PDB file of C-alpha atoms in Angstrom:
ATOM      1  CA  MET A   1     -15.345   2.381  10.231  1.00 47.00           C
ATOM      2  CA  ALA A   2     -13.616   0.122  12.730  1.00 54.00           C
ATOM      3  CA  ASP A   3     -13.742   1.234  16.354  1.00 67.00           C
ATOM      4  CA  GLU A   4      -9.953   1.313  16.762  1.00 92.00           C
ATOM      5  CA  ILE A   5      -8.020   3.708  14.526  1.00 96.00           C
ATOM      6  CA  VAL A   6      -4.663   2.193  13.616  1.00 97.00           C
ATOM      7  CA  LEU A   7      -3.372   4.943  11.315  1.00 98.00           C
ATOM      8  CA  ARG A   8      -4.503   8.546  10.935  1.00 98.00           C
ATOM      9  CA  THR A   9      -3.200  11.493   8.979  1.00 97.00           C
ATOM     10  CA  ASP A  10      -4.599  14.804  10.160  1.00 97.00           C
ATOM     11  CA  ALA A  11      -4.621  17.828   7.831  1.00 96.00           C
ATOM     12  CA  LEU A  12      -1.306  16.953   6.184  1.00 97.00           C
ATOM     13  CA  HIS A  13       0.473  19.587   4.152  1.00 97.00           C
ATOM     14  CA  ALA A  14       3.547  18.166   2.457  1.00 96.00           C
ATOM     15  CA  GLY A  15       5.655  18.440  -0.663  1.00 94.00           C
ATOM     16  CA  TYR A  16       9.003  17.839  -2.300  1.00 92.00           C
ATOM     17  CA  LEU A  17      10.074  21.401  -3.142  1.00 90.00           C
ATOM     18  CA  PRO A  18      10.266  24.400  -0.796  1.00 88.00           C
ATOM     19  CA  GLY A  19       7.049  26.380  -0.784  1.00 86.00           C
ATOM     20  CA  ILE A  20       5.161  23.946  -3.019  1.00 92.00           C
ATOM     21  CA  ASN A  21       2.716  21.553  -1.388  1.00 95.00           C
ATOM     22  CA  ILE A  22       1.391  18.400  -3.021  1.00 96.00           C
ATOM     23  CA  LEU A  23      -0.792  17.546  -0.027  1.00 97.00           C
ATOM     24  CA  ASN A  24      -3.064  20.355   1.073  1.00 96.00           C
ATOM     25  CA  GLY A  25      -4.802  19.300   4.257  1.00 96.00           C
ATOM     26  CA  CYS A  26      -5.208  15.563   3.678  1.00 96.00           C
ATOM     27  CA  THR A  27      -6.984  13.610   6.426  1.00 97.00           C
ATOM     28  CA  VAL A  28      -7.258   9.826   6.170  1.00 97.00           C
ATOM     29  CA  GLU A  29      -8.037   7.098   8.700  1.00 97.00           C
ATOM     30  CA  VAL A  30      -7.445   3.346   8.644  1.00 98.00           C
ATOM     31  CA  GLY A  31      -9.246   1.279  11.247  1.00 97.00           C
ATOM     32  CA  LYS A  32      -8.091  -2.015  12.699  1.00 96.00           C
ATOM     33  CA  GLY A  33      -8.578  -4.760  10.140  1.00 96.00           C
ATOM     34  CA  GLU A  34      -9.644  -2.333   7.420  1.00 97.00           C
ATOM     35  CA  LEU A  35      -8.650  -2.276   3.765  1.00 98.00           C
ATOM     36  CA  VAL A  36      -8.777   1.361   2.689  1.00 98.00           C
ATOM     37  CA  GLY A  37      -8.220   2.580  -0.864  1.00 96.00           C
ATOM     38  CA  ILE A  38      -6.888   5.922  -2.094  1.00 96.00           C
ATOM     39  CA  ILE A  39      -7.924   6.861  -5.625  1.00 92.00           C
ATOM     40  CA  GLY A  40      -7.867  10.067  -7.637  1.00 89.00           C
ATOM     41  CA  PRO A  41      -6.606  11.625 -10.860  1.00 86.00           C
ATOM     42  CA  ASN A  42      -2.933  11.806 -11.773  1.00 85.00           C
ATOM     43  CA  GLY A  43      -1.156  14.426  -9.681  1.00 87.00           C
ATOM     44  CA  ALA A  44      -3.719  14.280  -6.879  1.00 90.00           C
ATOM     45  CA  GLY A  45      -1.072  13.375  -4.294  1.00 94.00           C
ATOM     46  CA  LYS A  46      -1.874   9.677  -3.801  1.00 95.00           C
ATOM     47  CA  SER A  47       1.680   8.323  -3.746  1.00 95.00           C
ATOM     48  CA  THR A  48       2.902  11.453  -1.982  1.00 96.00           C
ATOM     49  CA  LEU A  49       0.522  10.651   0.867  1.00 97.00           C
ATOM     50  CA  LEU A  50       2.086   7.228   1.407  1.00 97.00           C
ATOM     51  CA  LYS A  51       5.601   8.637   1.167  1.00 96.00           C
ATOM     52  CA  ALA A  52       4.726  11.356   3.676  1.00 97.00           C
ATOM     53  CA  ILE A  53       3.421   8.739   6.096  1.00 97.00           C
ATOM     54  CA  PHE A  54       6.607   6.711   5.602  1.00 97.00           C
ATOM     55  CA  GLY A  55       8.923   9.648   6.244  1.00 94.00           C
ATOM     56  CA  GLN A  56      10.050  10.147   2.651  1.00 95.00           C
ATOM     57  CA  VAL A  57       8.405  13.523   2.022  1.00 95.00           C
ATOM     58  CA  ASN A  58       8.755  16.667   4.128  1.00 93.00           C
ATOM     59  CA  ILE A  59       5.609  17.249   6.212  1.00 96.00           C
ATOM     60  CA  ARG A  60       5.136  20.982   6.729  1.00 95.00           C
ATOM     61  CA  SER A  61       2.060  20.818   8.953  1.00 97.00           C
ATOM     62  CA  GLY A  62      -0.394  18.273  10.216  1.00 97.00           C
ATOM     63  CA  SER A  63       0.344  14.950  11.860  1.00 97.00           C
ATOM     64  CA  VAL A  64       0.537  11.188  11.404  1.00 98.00           C
ATOM     65  CA  THR A  65      -0.418   8.896  14.282  1.00 98.00           C
ATOM     66  CA  LEU A  66      -0.082   5.136  14.649  1.00 98.00           C
ATOM     67  CA  ARG A  67      -2.387   3.652  17.291  1.00 96.00           C
ATOM     68  CA  GLY A  68      -2.526   7.106  18.859  1.00 95.00           C
ATOM     69  CA  GLU A  69       1.257   7.672  18.890  1.00 97.00           C
ATOM     70  CA  ASP A  70       2.620  10.628  16.937  1.00 97.00           C
ATOM     71  CA  ILE A  71       4.991   9.278  14.269  1.00 97.00           C
ATOM     72  CA  THR A  72       5.131  12.419  12.126  1.00 97.00           C
ATOM     73  CA  GLY A  73       8.414  12.704  10.246  1.00 92.00           C
ATOM     74  CA  LEU A  74      10.059   9.595  11.694  1.00 95.00           C
ATOM     75  CA  GLY A  75      12.563   7.822   9.479  1.00 94.00           C
ATOM     76  CA  ALA A  76      11.705   4.625   7.648  1.00 94.00           C
ATOM     77  CA  ASP A  77      13.848   2.430   9.918  1.00 93.00           C
ATOM     78  CA  LYS A  78      11.993   3.598  13.030  1.00 96.00           C
ATOM     79  CA  LEU A  79       8.603   3.348  11.344  1.00 97.00           C
ATOM     80  CA  VAL A  80       9.221  -0.271  10.376  1.00 96.00           C
ATOM     81  CA  THR A  81      10.054  -1.223  13.963  1.00 95.00           C
ATOM     82  CA  LYS A  82       6.922   0.568  15.174  1.00 96.00           C
ATOM     83  CA  GLY A  83       4.712  -1.404  12.810  1.00 96.00           C
ATOM     84  CA  VAL A  84       4.450   0.418   9.479  1.00 98.00           C
ATOM     85  CA  GLY A  85       5.155  -1.640   6.360  1.00 97.00           C
ATOM     86  CA  PHE A  86       5.616   0.011   2.968  1.00 97.00           C
ATOM     87  CA  VAL A  87       5.760  -1.512  -0.519  1.00 97.00           C
ATOM     88  CA  PRO A  88       6.763   1.100  -3.124  1.00 94.00           C
ATOM     89  CA  GLN A  89       5.585   0.882  -6.710  1.00 90.00           C
ATOM     90  CA  THR A  90       9.043   0.219  -8.186  1.00 87.00           C
ATOM     91  CA  ASN A  91      12.388  -1.117  -6.962  1.00 89.00           C
ATOM     92  CA  ASN A  92      10.570  -3.065  -4.270  1.00 93.00           C
ATOM     93  CA  VAL A  93      12.706  -6.224  -4.270  1.00 95.00           C
ATOM     94  CA  PHE A  94      16.436  -6.960  -4.259  1.00 96.00           C
ATOM     95  CA  PRO A  95      16.746  -8.574  -7.716  1.00 96.00           C
ATOM     96  CA  SER A  96      20.170 -10.135  -7.118  1.00 97.00           C
ATOM     97  CA  LEU A  97      18.967 -11.881  -3.937  1.00 97.00           C
ATOM     98  CA  THR A  98      16.864 -15.010  -3.680  1.00 97.00           C
ATOM     99  CA  ILE A  99      13.288 -14.913  -2.439  1.00 97.00           C
ATOM    100  CA  GLN A 100      14.481 -16.267   0.905  1.00 97.00           C
ATOM    101  CA  GLU A 101      17.186 -13.617   1.165  1.00 97.00           C
ATOM    102  CA  ASN A 102      14.607 -10.917   0.375  1.00 97.00           C
ATOM    103  CA  LEU A 103      12.456 -12.208   3.222  1.00 97.00           C
ATOM    104  CA  GLU A 104      15.485 -12.220   5.520  1.00 97.00           C
ATOM    105  CA  MET A 105      16.089  -8.580   4.596  1.00 96.00           C
ATOM    106  CA  GLY A 106      12.568  -7.862   5.806  1.00 95.00           C
ATOM    107  CA  VAL A 107      13.690  -8.587   9.386  1.00 95.00           C
ATOM    108  CA  PHE A 108      17.279  -7.358   9.217  1.00 93.00           C
ATOM    109  CA  GLN A 109      16.601  -5.105  12.212  1.00 92.00           C
ATOM    110  CA  ARG A 110      15.256  -8.063  14.217  1.00 94.00           C
ATOM    111  CA  PRO A 111      16.670 -11.228  12.620  1.00 94.00           C
ATOM    112  CA  LYS A 112      15.280 -13.483  15.352  1.00 93.00           C
ATOM    113  CA  LEU A 113      11.814 -12.737  14.020  1.00 94.00           C
ATOM    114  CA  TYR A 114      12.535 -14.734  10.872  1.00 95.00           C
ATOM    115  CA  ASP A 115      11.793 -18.135  12.384  1.00 95.00           C
ATOM    116  CA  GLN A 116       8.676 -16.752  14.090  1.00 94.00           C
ATOM    117  CA  ARG A 117       7.226 -15.164  10.973  1.00 95.00           C
ATOM    118  CA  ILE A 118       8.295 -17.250   7.972  1.00 96.00           C
ATOM    119  CA  ASP A 119       5.630 -19.959   8.257  1.00 95.00           C
ATOM    120  CA  GLU A 120       2.806 -17.437   8.606  1.00 94.00           C
ATOM    121  CA  VAL A 121       3.993 -15.357   5.649  1.00 95.00           C
ATOM    122  CA  LEU A 122       4.510 -18.387   3.419  1.00 95.00           C
ATOM    123  CA  GLY A 123       1.064 -19.539   4.491  1.00 94.00           C
ATOM    124  CA  LEU A 124      -0.320 -16.434   2.799  1.00 93.00           C
ATOM    125  CA  PHE A 125       1.746 -17.051  -0.345  1.00 92.00           C
ATOM    126  CA  PRO A 126       2.234 -20.839  -0.498  1.00 90.00           C
ATOM    127  CA  GLU A 127       3.435 -20.722  -4.123  1.00 88.00           C
ATOM    128  CA  MET A 128       6.713 -19.251  -2.845  1.00 91.00           C
ATOM    129  CA  LYS A 129       7.576 -22.237  -0.647  1.00 90.00           C
ATOM    130  CA  LYS A 130       9.202 -24.249  -3.445  1.00 90.00           C
ATOM    131  CA  ARG A 131      10.908 -21.223  -4.969  1.00 94.00           C
ATOM    132  CA  LEU A 132      12.786 -19.756  -2.020  1.00 96.00           C
ATOM    133  CA  LYS A 133      16.155 -20.249  -3.736  1.00 97.00           C
ATOM    134  CA  GLN A 134      15.046 -18.504  -6.943  1.00 97.00           C
ATOM    135  CA  ARG A 135      16.485 -15.049  -7.570  1.00 97.00           C
ATOM    136  CA  ALA A 136      13.925 -12.260  -7.346  1.00 96.00           C
ATOM    137  CA  GLY A 137      15.272 -10.706 -10.548  1.00 94.00           C
ATOM    138  CA  SER A 138      13.989 -13.682 -12.544  1.00 95.00           C
ATOM    139  CA  LEU A 139      10.388 -13.237 -11.362  1.00 93.00           C
ATOM    140  CA  SER A 140       7.498 -11.645 -13.226  1.00 91.00           C
ATOM    141  CA  GLY A 141       6.158  -8.282 -12.116  1.00 90.00           C
ATOM    142  CA  GLY A 142       3.253  -9.869 -10.260  1.00 89.00           C
ATOM    143  CA  GLU A 143       5.556 -12.342  -8.521  1.00 92.00           C
ATOM    144  CA  ARG A 144       7.846  -9.511  -7.464  1.00 93.00           C
ATOM    145  CA  GLN A 145       4.883  -7.738  -5.907  1.00 92.00           C
ATOM    146  CA  MET A 146       4.149 -10.904  -3.953  1.00 93.00           C
ATOM    147  CA  VAL A 147       7.738 -11.055  -2.683  1.00 96.00           C
ATOM    148  CA  ALA A 148       7.695  -7.347  -1.821  1.00 96.00           C
ATOM    149  CA  MET A 149       4.479  -7.713   0.204  1.00 96.00           C
ATOM    150  CA  SER A 150       5.865 -10.803   1.907  1.00 96.00           C
ATOM    151  CA  ARG A 151       9.050  -9.005   2.891  1.00 96.00           C
ATOM    152  CA  ALA A 152       7.065  -6.123   4.388  1.00 97.00           C
ATOM    153  CA  LEU A 153       4.911  -8.599   6.315  1.00 97.00           C
ATOM    154  CA  MET A 154       7.906 -10.262   7.930  1.00 97.00           C
ATOM    155  CA  MET A 155       7.983  -7.530  10.611  1.00 96.00           C
ATOM    156  CA  ASP A 156       4.305  -8.208  11.437  1.00 95.00           C
ATOM    157  CA  PRO A 157       3.186  -4.629  10.706  1.00 96.00           C
ATOM    158  CA  SER A 158       0.100  -2.987  12.180  1.00 95.00           C
ATOM    159  CA  VAL A 159      -0.567  -1.340   8.830  1.00 98.00           C
ATOM    160  CA  LEU A 160       0.704  -2.066   5.324  1.00 98.00           C
ATOM    161  CA  LEU A 161       1.078   0.768   2.795  1.00 98.00           C
ATOM    162  CA  LEU A 162       0.851  -0.327  -0.846  1.00 98.00           C
ATOM    163  CA  ASP A 163       1.723   2.082  -3.661  1.00 96.00           C
ATOM    164  CA  GLU A 164       0.146   1.125  -7.020  1.00 94.00           C
ATOM    165  CA  PRO A 165       0.681  -2.642  -6.663  1.00 94.00           C
ATOM    166  CA  SER A 166      -1.062  -3.405  -9.975  1.00 92.00           C
ATOM    167  CA  ALA A 167       0.883  -0.869 -12.060  1.00 90.00           C
ATOM    168  CA  GLY A 168       2.399  -2.291 -15.216  1.00 88.00           C
ATOM    169  CA  LEU A 169       0.898  -5.763 -14.761  1.00 89.00           C
ATOM    170  CA  SER A 170      -1.196  -7.725 -17.227  1.00 89.00           C
ATOM    171  CA  PRO A 171      -4.929  -7.966 -16.425  1.00 89.00           C
ATOM    172  CA  VAL A 172      -4.468 -11.519 -15.108  1.00 90.00           C
ATOM    173  CA  ARG A 173      -1.585 -10.505 -12.853  1.00 89.00           C
ATOM    174  CA  GLN A 174      -3.552  -7.470 -11.697  1.00 91.00           C
ATOM    175  CA  ASP A 175      -6.385  -9.732 -10.576  1.00 91.00           C
ATOM    176  CA  GLU A 176      -3.913 -11.981  -8.743  1.00 92.00           C
ATOM    177  CA  THR A 177      -2.401  -8.961  -7.010  1.00 92.00           C
ATOM    178  CA  PHE A 178      -5.758  -7.659  -5.808  1.00 94.00           C
ATOM    179  CA  LEU A 179      -6.645 -11.128  -4.539  1.00 93.00           C
ATOM    180  CA  ASN A 180      -3.329 -11.233  -2.656  1.00 93.00           C
ATOM    181  CA  VAL A 181      -4.021  -7.838  -1.090  1.00 96.00           C
ATOM    182  CA  ALA A 182      -7.450  -9.001   0.056  1.00 95.00           C
ATOM    183  CA  ARG A 183      -5.908 -12.204   1.449  1.00 94.00           C
ATOM    184  CA  VAL A 184      -3.374 -10.227   3.482  1.00 96.00           C
ATOM    185  CA  ASN A 185      -6.154  -8.054   4.846  1.00 96.00           C
ATOM    186  CA  ARG A 186      -8.284 -11.056   5.789  1.00 96.00           C
ATOM    187  CA  ALA A 187      -5.301 -12.324   7.789  1.00 94.00           C
ATOM    188  CA  GLY A 188      -5.778  -9.302  10.054  1.00 95.00           C
ATOM    189  CA  VAL A 189      -3.413  -6.716   8.562  1.00 96.00           C
ATOM    190  CA  SER A 190      -4.789  -3.205   8.109  1.00 98.00           C
ATOM    191  CA  VAL A 191      -4.005  -2.008   4.587  1.00 98.00           C
ATOM    192  CA  LEU A 192      -3.846   1.421   2.943  1.00 98.00           C
ATOM    193  CA  ILE A 193      -3.592   1.005  -0.825  1.00 98.00           C
ATOM    194  CA  VAL A 194      -3.047   3.652  -3.495  1.00 96.00           C
ATOM    195  CA  GLU A 195      -4.337   2.553  -6.887  1.00 92.00           C
ATOM    196  CA  GLN A 196      -4.835   3.924 -10.381  1.00 87.00           C
ATOM    197  CA  ASN A 197      -7.105   0.975 -11.173  1.00 88.00           C
ATOM    198  CA  ALA A 198      -9.848   2.677  -9.194  1.00 87.00           C
ATOM    199  CA  ARG A 199     -12.774   0.408  -9.944  1.00 88.00           C
ATOM    200  CA  ARG A 200     -10.903  -2.783  -9.120  1.00 90.00           C
ATOM    201  CA  ALA A 201      -9.503  -1.297  -5.922  1.00 91.00           C
ATOM    202  CA  LEU A 202     -12.901  -0.102  -4.726  1.00 92.00           C
ATOM    203  CA  GLN A 203     -14.307  -3.596  -5.285  1.00 93.00           C
ATOM    204  CA  ILE A 204     -12.072  -5.027  -2.543  1.00 95.00           C
ATOM    205  CA  CYS A 205     -11.854  -2.019  -0.193  1.00 96.00           C
ATOM    206  CA  HIS A 206     -14.003  -1.557   2.874  1.00 97.00           C
ATOM    207  CA  ARG A 207     -13.715   2.203   2.462  1.00 96.00           C
ATOM    208  CA  GLY A 208     -12.147   4.585   0.005  1.00 95.00           C
ATOM    209  CA  TYR A 209     -10.951   8.158  -0.275  1.00 95.00           C
ATOM    210  CA  VAL A 210     -10.902  10.210  -3.446  1.00 93.00           C
ATOM    211  CA  LEU A 211      -7.977  12.638  -3.437  1.00 92.00           C
ATOM    212  CA  ASP A 212      -8.133  15.787  -5.520  1.00 90.00           C
ATOM    213  CA  GLN A 213      -5.402  18.453  -5.462  1.00 91.00           C
ATOM    214  CA  GLY A 214      -3.966  16.991  -2.273  1.00 92.00           C
ATOM    215  CA  ARG A 215      -7.230  16.931  -0.335  1.00 90.00           C
ATOM    216  CA  ASP A 216      -9.629  14.136   0.563  1.00 89.00           C
ATOM    217  CA  ALA A 217     -12.527  15.256  -1.638  1.00 86.00           C
ATOM    218  CA  TYR A 218     -14.860  12.308  -1.065  1.00 86.00           C
ATOM    219  CA  THR A 219     -14.957   9.313   1.242  1.00 91.00           C
ATOM    220  CA  GLY A 220     -17.271   6.380   1.715  1.00 93.00           C
ATOM    221  CA  ARG A 221     -17.593   2.632   1.473  1.00 93.00           C
ATOM    222  CA  GLY A 222     -15.734   1.180  -1.473  1.00 89.00           C
ATOM    223  CA  ARG A 223     -18.677  -0.038  -3.508  1.00 89.00           C
ATOM    224  CA  GLU A 224     -20.719   3.057  -2.649  1.00 90.00           C
ATOM    225  CA  LEU A 225     -17.994   5.265  -4.129  1.00 90.00           C
ATOM    226  CA  MET A 226     -17.782   3.004  -7.166  1.00 86.00           C
ATOM    227  CA  ASN A 227     -21.495   3.560  -7.821  1.00 86.00           C
ATOM    228  CA  ASP A 228     -21.699   7.217  -6.776  1.00 87.00           C
ATOM    229  CA  PRO A 229     -22.790   9.272  -9.835  1.00 85.00           C
ATOM    230  CA  LYS A 230     -20.703  12.283  -8.793  1.00 81.00           C
ATOM    231  CA  VAL A 231     -17.568  10.197  -8.271  1.00 84.00           C
ATOM    232  CA  ILE A 232     -18.162   8.395 -11.570  1.00 82.00           C
ATOM    233  CA  GLU A 233     -18.635  11.658 -13.448  1.00 78.00           C
ATOM    234  CA  LEU A 234     -15.753  13.559 -11.915  1.00 73.00           C
ATOM    235  CA  TYR A 235     -13.172  10.847 -11.302  1.00 74.00           C
ATOM    236  CA  LEU A 236     -13.809   7.299 -12.429  1.00 70.00           C
ATOM    237  CA  GLY A 237     -14.229   8.249 -16.086  1.00 61.00           C
ATOM    238  CA  THR A 238     -10.957  10.192 -16.019  1.00 57.00           C
ATOM    239  CA  LEU A 239      -9.202   7.403 -14.157  1.00 54.00           C
ATOM    240  CA  ALA A 240     -10.384   4.826 -16.667  1.00 51.00           C
ATOM    241  CA  ALA A 241      -9.050   6.969 -19.515  1.00 50.00           C
ATOM    242  CA  ASP A 242      -5.725   7.451 -17.723  1.00 52.00           C
ATOM    243  CA  GLN A 243      -5.428   3.730 -17.142  1.00 49.00           C
ATOM    244  CA  GLU A 244      -6.202   2.893 -20.774  1.00 49.00           C
ATOM    245  CA  ALA A 245      -3.641   5.440 -21.987  1.00 53.00           C
ATOM    246  CA  ALA A 246      -1.015   3.963 -19.656  1.00 53.00           C
ATOM    247  CA  ARG A 247      -1.768   0.455 -20.920  1.00 53.00           C
ATOM    248  CA  LYS A 248      -1.257   1.552 -24.548  1.00 54.00           C
ATOM    249  CA  SER A 249       1.947   3.507 -23.891  1.00 51.00           C
TER     250      SER A 249
END
């Protein structure tokens, strides 16, 4: 655990429908410079956690803090300016816009940041430099994820939330995506990633949380969780089966 906590959720209860909670007391911490993974079976509340942090799900109790400041329930526009970046699983680029225009949209609230940030972001994803005029809609799924992460990084966030970045990608593109996530983290960005590909996520994460029925059931270092007999028995086997079924569907 890093000494400085960048993001913390404390006993979150949240859900989409009145009287029905998806999160039931979820507590998660992300330290400065950490890459933290959230895994768990389908319906455990993984994506709901990220959406609750990013103001897209009603939080009924509990709190979210960013560097000690209470940001519970703030709207997405305010969260972005405060330093929270979010890349949803789907619809995460503007397909009719070029890569450059997508990156410009990343700083639409502070357009002067574009010139300050573009070189650093393209330094993380140099393959985009020669393709800035290409429309995002013509890109592969893995390339779109790269553009989506880049756009979120344009505001120089304190923490980046990633929702299932490898979903629907081929094994090769999945590997590229995980390498990109690790590269972003090594550049100093704290990352909270939700993943169905549990084993691969835990390989790159400093720490991980296993969510079950909206609660943080287990936590530990990424590779320790990956090799924990109880986690393997209760979760990783199920997750592997879920992933294989999704690949075949």
